[in-house]
Short mmCIF file of C-alpha atoms and ligand atoms in Angstrom, two decimals:
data_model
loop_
_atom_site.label_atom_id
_atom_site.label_comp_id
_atom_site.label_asym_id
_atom_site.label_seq_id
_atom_site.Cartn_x
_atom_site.Cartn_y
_atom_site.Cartn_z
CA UNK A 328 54.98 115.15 8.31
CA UNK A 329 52.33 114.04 5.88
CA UNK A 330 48.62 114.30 5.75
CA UNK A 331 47.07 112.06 8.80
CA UNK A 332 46.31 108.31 7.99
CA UNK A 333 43.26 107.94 9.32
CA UNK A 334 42.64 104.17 10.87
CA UNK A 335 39.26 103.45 9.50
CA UNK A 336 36.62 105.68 8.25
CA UNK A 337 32.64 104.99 7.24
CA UNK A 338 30.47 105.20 4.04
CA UNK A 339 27.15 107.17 3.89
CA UNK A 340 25.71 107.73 0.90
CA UNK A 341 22.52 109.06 -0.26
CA UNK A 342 20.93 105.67 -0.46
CA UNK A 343 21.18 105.14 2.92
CA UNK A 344 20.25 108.58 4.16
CA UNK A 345 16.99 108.05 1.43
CA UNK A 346 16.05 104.81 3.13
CA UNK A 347 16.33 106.00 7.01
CA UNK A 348 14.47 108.71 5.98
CA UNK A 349 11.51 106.53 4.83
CA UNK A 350 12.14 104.82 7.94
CA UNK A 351 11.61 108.13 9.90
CA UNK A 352 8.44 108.97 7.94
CA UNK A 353 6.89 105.56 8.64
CA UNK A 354 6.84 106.05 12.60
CA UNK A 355 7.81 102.46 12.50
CA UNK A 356 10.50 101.75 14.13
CA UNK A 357 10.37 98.68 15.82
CA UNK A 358 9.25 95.05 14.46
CA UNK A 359 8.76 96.33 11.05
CA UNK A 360 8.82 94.98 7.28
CA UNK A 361 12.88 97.03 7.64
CA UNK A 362 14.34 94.01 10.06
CA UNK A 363 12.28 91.35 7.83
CA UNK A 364 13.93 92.50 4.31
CA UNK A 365 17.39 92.97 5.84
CA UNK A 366 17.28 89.55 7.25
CA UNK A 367 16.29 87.92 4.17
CA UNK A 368 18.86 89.73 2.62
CA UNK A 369 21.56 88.75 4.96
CA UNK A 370 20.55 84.85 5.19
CA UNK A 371 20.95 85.19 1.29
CA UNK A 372 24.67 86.56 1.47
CA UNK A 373 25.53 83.83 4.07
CA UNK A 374 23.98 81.28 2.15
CA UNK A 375 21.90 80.05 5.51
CA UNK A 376 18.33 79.30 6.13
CA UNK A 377 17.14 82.34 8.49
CA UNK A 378 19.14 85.07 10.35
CA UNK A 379 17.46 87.05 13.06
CA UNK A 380 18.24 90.45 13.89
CA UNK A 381 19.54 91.79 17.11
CA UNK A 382 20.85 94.66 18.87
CA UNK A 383 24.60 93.89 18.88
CA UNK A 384 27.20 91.16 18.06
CA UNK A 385 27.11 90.17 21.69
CA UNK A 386 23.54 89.71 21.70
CA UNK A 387 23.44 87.59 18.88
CA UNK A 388 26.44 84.90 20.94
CA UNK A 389 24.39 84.74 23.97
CA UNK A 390 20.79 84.27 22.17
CA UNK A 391 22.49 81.81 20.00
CA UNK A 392 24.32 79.80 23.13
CA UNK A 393 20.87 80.50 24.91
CA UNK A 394 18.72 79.05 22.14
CA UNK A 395 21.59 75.99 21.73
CA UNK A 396 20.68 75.05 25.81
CA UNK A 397 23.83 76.42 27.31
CA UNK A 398 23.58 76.97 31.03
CA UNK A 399 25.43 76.20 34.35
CA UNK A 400 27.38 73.43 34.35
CA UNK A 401 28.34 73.55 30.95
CA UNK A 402 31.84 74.04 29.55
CA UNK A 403 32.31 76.48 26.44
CA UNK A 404 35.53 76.30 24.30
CA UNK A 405 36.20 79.26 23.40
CA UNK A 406 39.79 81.07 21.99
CA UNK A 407 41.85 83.51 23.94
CA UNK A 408 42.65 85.84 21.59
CA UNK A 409 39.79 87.39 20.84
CA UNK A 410 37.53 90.40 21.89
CA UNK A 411 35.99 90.09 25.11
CA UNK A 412 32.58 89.61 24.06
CA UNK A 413 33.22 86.42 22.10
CA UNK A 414 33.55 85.26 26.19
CA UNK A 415 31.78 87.33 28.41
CA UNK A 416 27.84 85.62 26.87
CA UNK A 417 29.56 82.32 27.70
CA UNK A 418 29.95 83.52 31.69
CA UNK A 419 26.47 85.48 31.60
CA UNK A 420 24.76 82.17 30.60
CA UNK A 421 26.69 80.54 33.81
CA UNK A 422 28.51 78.05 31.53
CA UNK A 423 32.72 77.78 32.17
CA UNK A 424 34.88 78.95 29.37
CA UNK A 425 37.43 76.76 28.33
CA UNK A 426 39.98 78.56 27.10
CA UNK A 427 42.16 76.85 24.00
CA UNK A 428 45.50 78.23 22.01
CA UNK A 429 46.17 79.65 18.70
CA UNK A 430 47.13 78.26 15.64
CA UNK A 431 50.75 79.80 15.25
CA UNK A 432 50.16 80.84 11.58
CA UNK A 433 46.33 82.51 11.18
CA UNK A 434 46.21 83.23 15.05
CA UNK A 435 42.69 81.68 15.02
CA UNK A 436 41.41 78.84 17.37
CA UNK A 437 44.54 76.37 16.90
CA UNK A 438 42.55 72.46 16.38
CA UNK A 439 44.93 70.79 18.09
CA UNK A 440 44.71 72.57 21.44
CA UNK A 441 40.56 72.28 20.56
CA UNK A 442 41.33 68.39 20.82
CA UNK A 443 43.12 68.31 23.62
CA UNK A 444 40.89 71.07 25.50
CA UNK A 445 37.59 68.79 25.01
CA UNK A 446 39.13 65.82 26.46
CA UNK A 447 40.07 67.40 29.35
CA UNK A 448 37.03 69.18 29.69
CA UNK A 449 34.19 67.98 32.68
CA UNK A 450 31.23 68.53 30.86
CA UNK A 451 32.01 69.82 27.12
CA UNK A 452 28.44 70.78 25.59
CA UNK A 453 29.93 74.16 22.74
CA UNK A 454 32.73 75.34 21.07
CA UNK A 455 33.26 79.07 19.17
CA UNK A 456 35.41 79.88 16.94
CA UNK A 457 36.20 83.04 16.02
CA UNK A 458 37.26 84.37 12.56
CA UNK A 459 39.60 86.71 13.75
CA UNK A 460 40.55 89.59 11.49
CA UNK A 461 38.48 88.17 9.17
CA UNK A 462 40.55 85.51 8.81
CA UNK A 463 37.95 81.96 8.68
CA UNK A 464 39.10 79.47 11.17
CA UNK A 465 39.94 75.90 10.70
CA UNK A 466 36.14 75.21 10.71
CA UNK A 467 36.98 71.64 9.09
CA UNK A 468 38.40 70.10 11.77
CA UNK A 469 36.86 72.60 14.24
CA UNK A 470 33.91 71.23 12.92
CA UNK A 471 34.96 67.62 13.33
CA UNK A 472 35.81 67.94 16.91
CA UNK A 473 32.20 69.38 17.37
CA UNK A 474 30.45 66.40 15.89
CA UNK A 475 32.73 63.95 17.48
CA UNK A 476 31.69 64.95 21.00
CA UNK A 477 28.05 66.71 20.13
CA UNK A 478 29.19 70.02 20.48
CA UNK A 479 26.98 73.13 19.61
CA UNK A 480 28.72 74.97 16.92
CA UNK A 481 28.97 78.47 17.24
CA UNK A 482 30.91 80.62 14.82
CA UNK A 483 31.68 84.16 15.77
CA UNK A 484 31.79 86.07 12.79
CA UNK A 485 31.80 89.40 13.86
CA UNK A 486 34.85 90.55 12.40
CA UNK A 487 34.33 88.29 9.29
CA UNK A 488 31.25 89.65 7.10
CA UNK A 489 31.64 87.39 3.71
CA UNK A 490 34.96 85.32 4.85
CA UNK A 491 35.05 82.33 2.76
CA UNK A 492 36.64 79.07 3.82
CA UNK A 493 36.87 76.50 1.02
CA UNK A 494 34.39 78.15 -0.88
CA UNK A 495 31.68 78.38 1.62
CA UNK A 496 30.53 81.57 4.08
CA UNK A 497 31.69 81.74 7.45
CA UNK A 498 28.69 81.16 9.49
CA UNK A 499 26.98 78.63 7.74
CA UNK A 500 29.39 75.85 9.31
CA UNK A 501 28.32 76.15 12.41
CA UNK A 502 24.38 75.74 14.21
CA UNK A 503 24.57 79.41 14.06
CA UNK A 504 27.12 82.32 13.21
CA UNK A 505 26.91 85.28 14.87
CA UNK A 506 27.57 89.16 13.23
CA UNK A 507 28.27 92.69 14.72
CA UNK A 508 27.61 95.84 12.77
CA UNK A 509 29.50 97.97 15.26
CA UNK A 510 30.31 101.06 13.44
CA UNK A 511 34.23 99.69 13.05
CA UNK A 512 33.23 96.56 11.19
CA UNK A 513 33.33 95.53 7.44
CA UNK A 514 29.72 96.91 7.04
CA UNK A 515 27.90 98.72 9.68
CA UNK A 516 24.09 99.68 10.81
CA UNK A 517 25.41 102.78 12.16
CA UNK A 518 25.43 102.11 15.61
CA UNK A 519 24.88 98.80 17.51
CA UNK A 520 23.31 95.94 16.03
CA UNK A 521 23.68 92.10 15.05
CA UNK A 522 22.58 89.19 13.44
CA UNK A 523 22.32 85.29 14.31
CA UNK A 524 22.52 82.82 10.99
CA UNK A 525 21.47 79.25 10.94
CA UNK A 526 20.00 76.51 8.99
CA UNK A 527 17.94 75.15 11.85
CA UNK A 528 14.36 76.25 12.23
CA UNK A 529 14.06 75.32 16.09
CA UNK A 530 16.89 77.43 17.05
CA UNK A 531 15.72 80.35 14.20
CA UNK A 532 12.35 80.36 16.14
CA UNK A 533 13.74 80.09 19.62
CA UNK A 534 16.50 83.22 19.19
CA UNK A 535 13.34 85.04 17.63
CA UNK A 536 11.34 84.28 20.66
CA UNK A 537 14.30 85.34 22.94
CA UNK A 538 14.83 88.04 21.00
CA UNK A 539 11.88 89.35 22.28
CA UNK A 540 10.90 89.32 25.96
CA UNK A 541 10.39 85.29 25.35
CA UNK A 542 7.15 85.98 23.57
CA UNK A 543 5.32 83.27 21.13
CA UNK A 544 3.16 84.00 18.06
CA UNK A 545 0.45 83.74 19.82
CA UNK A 546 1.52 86.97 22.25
CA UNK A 547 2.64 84.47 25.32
CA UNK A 548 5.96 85.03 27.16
CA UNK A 549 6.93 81.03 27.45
CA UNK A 550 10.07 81.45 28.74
CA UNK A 551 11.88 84.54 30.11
CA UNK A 552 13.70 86.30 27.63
CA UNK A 553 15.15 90.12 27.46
CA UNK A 554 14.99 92.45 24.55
CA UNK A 555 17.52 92.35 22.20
CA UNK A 556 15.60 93.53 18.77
CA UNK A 557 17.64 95.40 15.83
CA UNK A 558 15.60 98.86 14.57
CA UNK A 559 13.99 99.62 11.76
CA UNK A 560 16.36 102.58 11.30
CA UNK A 561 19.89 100.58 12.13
CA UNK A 562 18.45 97.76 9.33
CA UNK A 563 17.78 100.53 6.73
CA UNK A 564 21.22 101.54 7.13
CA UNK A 565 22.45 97.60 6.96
CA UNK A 566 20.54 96.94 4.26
CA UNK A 567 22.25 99.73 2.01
CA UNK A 568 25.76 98.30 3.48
CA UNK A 569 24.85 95.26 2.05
CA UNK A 570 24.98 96.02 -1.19
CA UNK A 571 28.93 97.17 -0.95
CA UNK A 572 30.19 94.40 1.56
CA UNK A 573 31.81 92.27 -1.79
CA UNK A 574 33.08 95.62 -3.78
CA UNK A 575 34.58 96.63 -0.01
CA UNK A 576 36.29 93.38 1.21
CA UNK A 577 37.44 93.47 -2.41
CA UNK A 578 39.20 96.68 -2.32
CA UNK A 579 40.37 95.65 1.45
CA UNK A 580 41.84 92.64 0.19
CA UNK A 581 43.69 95.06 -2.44
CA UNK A 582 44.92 96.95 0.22
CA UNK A 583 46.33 93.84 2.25
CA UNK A 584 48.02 92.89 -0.87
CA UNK A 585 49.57 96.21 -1.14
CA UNK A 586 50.61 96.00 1.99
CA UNK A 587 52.37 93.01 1.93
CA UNK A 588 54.11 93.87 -1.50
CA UNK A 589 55.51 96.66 0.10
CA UNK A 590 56.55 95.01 3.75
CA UNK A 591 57.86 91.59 2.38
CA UNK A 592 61.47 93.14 2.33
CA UNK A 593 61.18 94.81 5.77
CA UNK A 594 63.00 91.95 7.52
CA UNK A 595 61.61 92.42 10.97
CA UNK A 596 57.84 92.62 10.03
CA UNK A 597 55.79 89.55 9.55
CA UNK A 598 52.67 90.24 7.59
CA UNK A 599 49.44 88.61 8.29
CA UNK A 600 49.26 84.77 6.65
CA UNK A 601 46.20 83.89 4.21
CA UNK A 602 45.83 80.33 4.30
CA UNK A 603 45.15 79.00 0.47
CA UNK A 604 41.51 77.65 0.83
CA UNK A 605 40.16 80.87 2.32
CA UNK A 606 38.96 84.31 1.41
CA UNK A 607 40.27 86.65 4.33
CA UNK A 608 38.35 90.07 4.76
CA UNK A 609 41.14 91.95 6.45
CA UNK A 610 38.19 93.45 8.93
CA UNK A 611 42.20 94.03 10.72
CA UNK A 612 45.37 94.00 8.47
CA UNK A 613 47.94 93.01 11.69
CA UNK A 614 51.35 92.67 11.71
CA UNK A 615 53.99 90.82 14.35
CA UNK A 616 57.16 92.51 14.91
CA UNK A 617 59.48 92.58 17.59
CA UNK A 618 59.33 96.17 19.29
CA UNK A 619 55.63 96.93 18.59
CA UNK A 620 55.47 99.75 21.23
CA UNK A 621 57.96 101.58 19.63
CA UNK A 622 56.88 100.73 16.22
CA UNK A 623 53.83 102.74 17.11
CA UNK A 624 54.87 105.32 18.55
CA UNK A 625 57.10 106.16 15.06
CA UNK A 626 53.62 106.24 13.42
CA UNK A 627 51.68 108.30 15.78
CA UNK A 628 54.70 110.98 15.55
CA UNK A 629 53.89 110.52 12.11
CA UNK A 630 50.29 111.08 12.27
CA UNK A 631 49.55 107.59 11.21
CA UNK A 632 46.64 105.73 13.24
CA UNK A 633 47.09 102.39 14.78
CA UNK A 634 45.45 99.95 17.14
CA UNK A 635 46.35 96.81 19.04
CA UNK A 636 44.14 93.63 19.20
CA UNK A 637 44.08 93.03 21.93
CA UNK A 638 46.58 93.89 24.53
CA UNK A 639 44.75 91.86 27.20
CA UNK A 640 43.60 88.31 25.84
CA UNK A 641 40.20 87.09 26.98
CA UNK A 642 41.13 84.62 29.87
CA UNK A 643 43.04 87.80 31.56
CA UNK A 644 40.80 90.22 32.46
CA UNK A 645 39.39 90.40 35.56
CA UNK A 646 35.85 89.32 35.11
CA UNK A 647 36.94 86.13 33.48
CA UNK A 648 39.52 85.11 35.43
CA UNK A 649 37.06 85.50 38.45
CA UNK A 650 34.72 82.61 37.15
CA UNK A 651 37.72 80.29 36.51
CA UNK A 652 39.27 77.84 39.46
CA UNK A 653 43.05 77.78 37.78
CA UNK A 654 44.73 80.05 34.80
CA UNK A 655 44.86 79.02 31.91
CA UNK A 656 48.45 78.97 30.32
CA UNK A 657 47.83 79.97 26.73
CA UNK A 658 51.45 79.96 25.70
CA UNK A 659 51.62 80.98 21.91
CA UNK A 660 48.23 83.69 22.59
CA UNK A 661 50.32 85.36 25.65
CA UNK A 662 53.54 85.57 23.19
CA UNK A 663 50.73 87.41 20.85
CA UNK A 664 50.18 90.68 23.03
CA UNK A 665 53.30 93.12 23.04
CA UNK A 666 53.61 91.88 18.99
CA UNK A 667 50.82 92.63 17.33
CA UNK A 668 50.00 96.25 15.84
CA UNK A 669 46.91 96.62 13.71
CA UNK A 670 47.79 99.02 10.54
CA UNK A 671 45.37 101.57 9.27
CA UNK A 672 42.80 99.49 6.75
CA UNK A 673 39.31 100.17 5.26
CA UNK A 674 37.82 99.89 1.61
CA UNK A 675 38.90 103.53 0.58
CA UNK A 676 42.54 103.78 2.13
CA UNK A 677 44.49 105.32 -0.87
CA UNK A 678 47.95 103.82 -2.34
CA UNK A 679 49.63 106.60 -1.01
CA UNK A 680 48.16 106.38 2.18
CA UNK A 681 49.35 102.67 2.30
CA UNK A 682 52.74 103.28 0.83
CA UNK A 683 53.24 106.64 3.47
CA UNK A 684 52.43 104.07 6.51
CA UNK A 685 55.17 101.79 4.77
CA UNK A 686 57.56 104.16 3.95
CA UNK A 687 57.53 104.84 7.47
CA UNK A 688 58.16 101.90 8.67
CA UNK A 689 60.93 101.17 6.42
CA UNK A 690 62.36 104.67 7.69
CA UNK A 691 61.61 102.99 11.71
CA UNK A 692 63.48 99.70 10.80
CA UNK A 693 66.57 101.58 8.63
CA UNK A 694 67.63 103.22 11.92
C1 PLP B 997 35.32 88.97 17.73
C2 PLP B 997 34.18 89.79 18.26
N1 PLP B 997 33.19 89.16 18.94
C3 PLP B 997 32.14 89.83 19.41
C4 PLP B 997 31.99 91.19 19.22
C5 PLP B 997 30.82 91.91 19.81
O1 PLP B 997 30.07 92.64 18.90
P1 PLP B 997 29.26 93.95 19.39
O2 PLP B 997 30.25 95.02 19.67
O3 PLP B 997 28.37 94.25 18.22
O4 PLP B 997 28.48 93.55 20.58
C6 PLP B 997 32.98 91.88 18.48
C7 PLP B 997 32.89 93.31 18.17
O5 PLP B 997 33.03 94.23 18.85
C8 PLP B 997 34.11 91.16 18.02
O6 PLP B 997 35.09 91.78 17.35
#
């Protein structure tokens, strides 16, 4: 056995641990000048007018389908295969998920179904797409559908930091795009936190207000509102991230291409697709073979690290399928599950590490 392949790992340096501890010694840790310059910072690298900082990825989905007017009554197309969050703010608000299929090639919301799910749809008022795997979804003609029948865009971007579809950021398509820095993702703050992007100045000042117990500049709660701020300390931490995110998804995308290079012969893998007008992150570097149960449990004998996402699509677990009156029959996303294995991938995975997990599963397949 070789030395473990560890599935993703996280980067501290002393520039972050310098700029927490200034945090620390400015007993300000909430509401501070931190939040402000990472924000700026953030709308810069998305290429958006304002971004608003928030506790979590999940936070920033709900304030952002909060601040868009989402409530009861309304239906929400949404994809099946993603995380459970991209969802579950949808339900909270008391809007209906629609669910709608994959494309078959990037595994991100498929357009077609999109077309066909609005027009079925009672009362169609948003639609998110999710750049799964860091892979940007179809956001042209996702986007078309949207302004064909008013739809509020909303991109979930959480596993996309710096995805680029025809030249553009992912989550300046939409009204607003919505990050996670969960400790897991491209860049991190550390622990939970999350940002909303947009252009639009009413929906900027609205999330900000929501953000915050509903609360105007002039210290009056208008409307009811929870709190969902980011910390000084979890921005510091961002901020520093920041600076890496292109130099990271670089050296990710080297990783994907060494990768593929190495599992293009392997006749029963198929290795993730990069359509030719984006810029994938690999936040996931997935592949789609036929026994993917015993696939990984080769690797784990072999001390190799892998993950699946996600066994259980949205529309399937229990607290969704509670809110919906039939099940959906997501055909190509269903076909997904008992395929897909994620392979160990962040910015500092070594060659060798990369051609040991290969190696392996050459040896797996040769059998
Ligand atoms: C696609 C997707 N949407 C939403 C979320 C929720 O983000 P968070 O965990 O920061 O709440 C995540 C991350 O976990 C995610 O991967």
């Amino acid at each position: 056995m070789g030395e473990p392949v560890a599935f993703t790992d996280i980067y501290v340096d002393e520039s972050i641990v310098d700029r927490v501890t200034d945090v620390l010694r400015s007993e300000r840790y909430v509401k501070g000048p931190m939040v402000d310059q990472f924000e700026s910072a953030f709308a810069e690298f998305c290429e958006t007018d304002h971004a608003v900082g928030v506790a979590s990825g999940t936070d920033a989905i709900y304030l952002a389908l909060k601040a868009a007017g989402i409530g009861p009554g309304d239906d929400v197309l949404v994809p099946g295969h993603t995380f459970f969050a991209s969802v579950s703010p949808v339900v909270e608000l008391g809007a209906n998920p629609v669910f709608v299929d994959i494309d078959p090639v990037t595994y991100t919301m498929g357009a077609l179904d999109l077309e066909e799910k609005v027009d079925e749809a009672d009362n169609p008022e948003a639609v998110i797409p999710v750049h799964i795997y860091g892979h940007p979804a179809e956001m042209h003609s996702i986007a078309s559908v949207a302004r064909k029948h008013d739809l509020a865009l909303i991109e979930d971007c959480c596993q996309a930091h710096g995805a680029t579809y025809q030249d553009e950021a992912v989550g300046s398509f939409g009204d607003a795009g919505c990050f996670s820095f969960y400790p897991s993702k491209n860049m991190t703050v550390a622990g939970d936190g999350g940002m909303m992007v947009t252009d639009d100045d009413d929906l900027a000042a609205e999330a900000r207000a929501l953000r915050n117990h509903g609360r105007n500049d002039d210290g009056e709660h208008v409307q009811l509102g929870l709190n969902h701020r980011l910390s000084e300390l979890h921005a510091a931490v961002g901020f520093e991230q920041l600076e890496h995110i292109d130099e990271w998804n670089e050296r990710r995308r080297d990783a994907a291409r060494r990768y593929n290079d190495r599992l293009s012969d392997v006749s029963s893998v198929k290795v993730p697709s990069e359509r030719s007008d984006v810029e994938h992150v690999y936040h996931l570097y997935v592949i789609h073979v036929p026994d993917r149960d015993e696939l990984r449990e080769t690797l784990e004998a072999d001390d190799i690290e892998t993950g699946i996402h996600y066994e259980t699509p949205a529309h399937q677990h229990p607290a969704i399928q509670r809110q919906l009156d039939t099940r959906p029959s997501l055909t190509r996303t269903e076909m997904l599950t008992d395929r897909i294995l994620s392979l160990p991938m962040h910015p500092r995975i070594t060659e060798r590490e990369i051609d040991r997990v290969c190696d392996a599963i050459e040896r797996h397949y040769e059998q």
